[in-house]
Amino acid sequence: DTAVSQTPKYLVTQMGNDKSIKCEQNLGHDTMYWYKQDSKKFLKIMFSYNNKELIINETVPNRFSPKSPDKAHLNLHINSLELGDSAVYFCASSQEDRVAAFFGQGTRLTVV
Amino acid sequence: ILNVEQSPQSLHVQEGDSTNFTCSFPSSNFYALHWYRWETAKSPEALFVMTLNGDEKKKGRISATLNTKEGYSYLYIKGSQPEDSATYLCAPPGNKLVFGAGTILRVKS
């Protein structure tokens, strides 16, 4: 079984659309994260979330929002997609910060 | 969000060379330090989670040390192999897994 799974793996969409990327973990972890691999190939954190606290990187546009229906899921919603949103997005989970995080396989988003 | 510095930014070595790189972080409020290996077109994979000053951890040819008082961790690779080519990321303490820019390692055969 895949520990952290993201869907879809590839997403091509037009500017202005609203889309979601789903993330599920079956590890029982209490914290989940979303990262964006930017144009320089850096891994930039967007959000970290557990059932107590949502931490948002202030550089993330408010068109991006995390939605957590339950502890095992943290979905990423993106409104009014822009060309610059094209990137690979990674989801991850961990049990607090003292245990290694597991990453999903990434979602390559292409906005045309 | 705290700044993390990793050096060097990139490194090219020959197969068989040993190498090391550094992760520097503010030493206050230490909690845990993570090292990850990130191969091209794949997801980051955890190497080590270090929590105690003086910690030294080893996995095969790769090892890491931690100095929380001075705020740095070293990652060592002994006898580099082409399959070690990757970006090595660290995430310092209290940072909710905010990663440094990474060190890109390329091992030539």
Coordinates of C-alpha atoms in Angstrom, one line a residue:
Chain A
D1 CA 0.0 0.0 0.0
T2 CA 1.2 3.5 -0.9
A3 CA 1.9 5.5 2.3
V4 CA 1.1 8.9 0.8
S5 CA -0.8 9.1 -2.4
Q6 CA -1.6 12.1 -4.5
T7 CA -4.1 12.3 -7.4
P8 CA -3.9 13.1 -10.1
K9 CA -0.3 12.6 -11.1
Y10 CA -0.6 14.9 -14.1
L11 CA -3.1 17.8 -14.5
V12 CA -3.4 20.0 -17.5
T13 CA -5.9 22.8 -17.3
Q14 CA -6.7 26.2 -18.7
M15 CA -6.0 29.6 -17.1
G16 CA -8.9 30.7 -14.9
N17 CA -10.1 27.3 -14.0
D18 CA -10.5 26.0 -10.4
K19 CA -8.8 22.6 -9.7
S20 CA -8.1 20.4 -6.7
I21 CA -5.3 17.9 -6.0
K22 CA -6.1 15.2 -3.5
C23 CA -3.7 13.8 -0.9
E24 CA -4.3 10.8 1.4
Q25 CA -2.0 9.2 3.9
N26 CA -2.5 5.8 5.6
L27 CA 0.2 6.2 8.2
G28 CA -1.8 7.6 11.0
H29 CA 0.3 10.7 10.9
D30 CA -1.0 13.9 12.6
T31 CA 0.6 16.5 10.3
M32 CA 0.3 17.0 6.6
Y33 CA 2.1 19.4 4.2
W34 CA 1.9 20.8 0.8
Y35 CA 5.0 21.9 -1.1
K36 CA 5.6 23.5 -4.5
Q37 CA 8.7 22.7 -6.5
D38 CA 9.4 26.1 -8.0
S39 CA 11.1 27.1 -11.2
K40 CA 14.5 26.9 -9.6
K41 CA 13.7 23.3 -8.5
F42 CA 13.5 24.4 -4.8
L43 CA 11.0 22.7 -2.6
K44 CA 8.9 25.5 -1.1
I45 CA 6.5 24.8 1.7
M46 CA 3.0 26.1 1.2
F47 CA 1.0 24.8 4.1
S48 CA 1.5 22.6 7.1
Y49 CA -1.6 21.3 8.9
N50 CA -2.6 19.2 11.8
N51 CA -5.9 19.0 13.7
K52 CA -4.7 21.9 15.9
E53 CA -3.0 24.3 13.6
L54 CA -2.8 25.5 10.1
I55 CA 0.4 27.3 9.2
I56 CA 0.4 29.2 5.9
N57 CA 3.5 30.4 4.1
E58 CA 2.6 34.1 3.7
T59 CA 4.0 34.1 0.2
V60 CA 1.3 31.7 -1.0
P61 CA -1.5 33.5 -2.9
N62 CA -4.9 33.2 -1.3
R63 CA -6.1 31.4 -4.4
F64 CA -4.6 28.4 -2.8
S65 CA -6.4 26.8 0.1
P66 CA -5.9 23.5 1.9
K67 CA -9.0 21.5 2.8
S68 CA -8.8 18.6 5.4
P69 CA -12.0 16.6 5.6
D70 CA -10.3 14.3 8.1
K71 CA -6.9 13.5 9.6
A72 CA -5.9 11.3 6.7
H73 CA -6.6 13.8 3.9
L74 CA -5.3 17.2 3.0
N75 CA -6.5 18.4 -0.4
L76 CA -5.2 21.5 -2.2
H77 CA -7.7 23.7 -3.9
I78 CA -6.6 26.3 -6.4
N79 CA -8.9 29.0 -7.7
S80 CA -8.4 31.1 -10.9
L81 CA -5.4 29.2 -12.1
E82 CA -2.6 31.2 -13.6
L83 CA 0.3 30.3 -15.9
G84 CA 2.7 30.8 -13.0
D85 CA 1.0 28.1 -11.0
S86 CA 2.5 25.4 -13.4
A87 CA 4.8 23.3 -11.2
V88 CA 5.1 20.0 -9.4
Y89 CA 3.2 19.9 -6.1
F90 CA 4.1 17.5 -3.4
C91 CA 2.1 16.3 -0.4
A92 CA 3.8 14.9 2.7
S93 CA 2.9 13.7 6.1
S94 CA 4.7 13.2 9.4
Q95 CA 4.1 12.5 13.0
E96 CA 5.0 15.9 14.5
D97 CA 8.6 16.9 13.6
R98 CA 10.6 14.1 15.2
V99 CA 9.7 11.4 12.7
A100 CA 10.7 11.3 9.1
A101 CA 8.1 12.7 6.6
F102 CA 6.8 10.6 3.8
F103 CA 6.1 12.2 0.4
G104 CA 3.6 11.6 -2.3
Q105 CA 4.7 11.0 -5.8
G106 CA 4.0 14.6 -6.8
T107 CA 1.4 16.2 -9.1
R108 CA 2.6 17.9 -12.2
L109 CA 0.3 20.8 -12.9
T110 CA 0.4 22.5 -16.3
V111 CA -1.7 25.6 -16.8
V112 CA -2.2 26.6 -20.5
Chain B
I1 CA 9.8 30.9 8.8
L2 CA 13.5 30.5 9.7
N3 CA 16.2 30.7 7.1
V4 CA 18.1 27.5 6.4
E5 CA 21.5 27.6 4.7
Q6 CA 23.0 24.6 2.9
S7 CA 26.4 24.6 1.4
P8 CA 27.8 24.1 -1.1
Q9 CA 24.9 24.8 -3.6
S10 CA 26.3 22.1 -5.9
L11 CA 29.1 19.6 -6.0
H12 CA 30.6 17.5 -8.8
V13 CA 32.8 14.6 -7.7
Q14 CA 34.3 11.6 -9.2
E15 CA 33.1 8.1 -8.4
G16 CA 34.9 6.9 -5.4
D17 CA 35.5 10.3 -3.9
S18 CA 34.2 11.0 -0.4
T19 CA 32.3 14.2 0.1
N20 CA 30.4 16.2 2.7
F21 CA 28.1 19.2 2.9
T22 CA 26.6 21.4 5.5
C23 CA 23.2 22.5 6.8
S24 CA 23.3 25.6 9.1
F25 CA 20.4 26.7 11.2
P26 CA 19.6 29.0 14.1
S27 CA 20.6 27.1 17.3
S28 CA 17.8 28.4 19.5
N29 CA 14.7 26.4 20.1
F30 CA 16.1 23.2 18.6
Y31 CA 13.7 20.4 18.1
A32 CA 14.8 18.0 15.4
L33 CA 16.8 18.1 12.1
H34 CA 15.8 16.1 9.0
W35 CA 18.0 15.1 6.0
Y36 CA 16.4 13.9 2.8
R37 CA 17.6 12.7 -0.5
W38 CA 15.7 13.9 -3.6
E39 CA 16.4 12.2 -6.9
T40 CA 15.4 13.9 -10.2
A41 CA 11.8 13.1 -11.1
K42 CA 11.2 11.4 -7.8
S43 CA 9.9 12.4 -4.4
P44 CA 12.2 13.3 -1.4
E45 CA 13.1 10.3 0.8
A46 CA 14.1 10.6 4.4
L47 CA 17.7 9.7 5.3
F48 CA 17.9 10.8 8.9
V49 CA 16.1 12.5 11.7
M50 CA 18.4 13.8 14.3
T51 CA 17.4 15.1 17.7
L52 CA 20.3 15.2 20.1
N53 CA 23.4 17.3 20.2
G54 CA 26.3 15.2 19.2
D55 CA 24.1 12.7 17.3
E56 CA 25.8 10.7 14.7
K57 CA 23.7 8.5 12.4
K58 CA 24.8 6.2 9.6
K59 CA 23.0 4.4 6.7
G60 CA 25.4 2.5 4.5
R61 CA 28.0 4.9 3.1
I62 CA 26.1 8.0 4.2
S63 CA 26.4 9.4 7.7
A64 CA 25.4 12.6 9.5
T65 CA 26.4 14.5 12.5
L66 CA 24.6 17.2 14.5
N67 CA 25.8 20.2 16.6
T68 CA 22.8 22.0 18.0
K69 CA 24.9 24.4 20.1
E70 CA 26.6 25.9 17.1
G71 CA 23.7 25.3 14.7
Y72 CA 25.0 23.0 12.0
S73 CA 24.8 19.4 10.7
Y74 CA 27.1 17.7 8.3
L75 CA 26.2 15.0 5.8
Y76 CA 29.0 12.7 4.7
I77 CA 29.1 10.3 1.7
K78 CA 32.0 7.8 1.6
G79 CA 33.1 6.5 -1.7
S80 CA 30.5 8.3 -3.8
Q81 CA 28.7 6.3 -6.5
P82 CA 26.7 7.6 -9.5
E83 CA 23.5 6.5 -7.8
D84 CA 24.2 9.0 -5.0
S85 CA 23.6 11.8 -7.5
A86 CA 20.6 13.7 -6.1
T87 CA 19.7 16.9 -4.2
Y88 CA 20.2 16.6 -0.5
L89 CA 17.8 18.6 1.6
C90 CA 17.8 19.5 5.3
A91 CA 14.9 20.8 7.3
P92 CA 16.0 22.4 10.6
P93 CA 14.4 22.5 13.9
G94 CA 11.1 24.0 14.7
N95 CA 10.5 24.9 11.2
K96 CA 7.6 22.6 10.4
L97 CA 9.7 20.8 7.7
V98 CA 10.8 24.0 5.8
F99 CA 13.6 22.9 3.6
G100 CA 16.8 24.5 2.7
A101 CA 17.7 25.1 -1.0
G102 CA 19.6 21.8 -1.0
T103 CA 23.0 20.7 -2.2
I104 CA 23.0 19.2 -5.7
L105 CA 25.4 16.3 -5.9
R106 CA 26.6 14.9 -9.2
V107 CA 28.8 11.9 -9.2
K108 CA 30.7 11.1 -12.4
S109 CA 31.7 7.6 -13.3

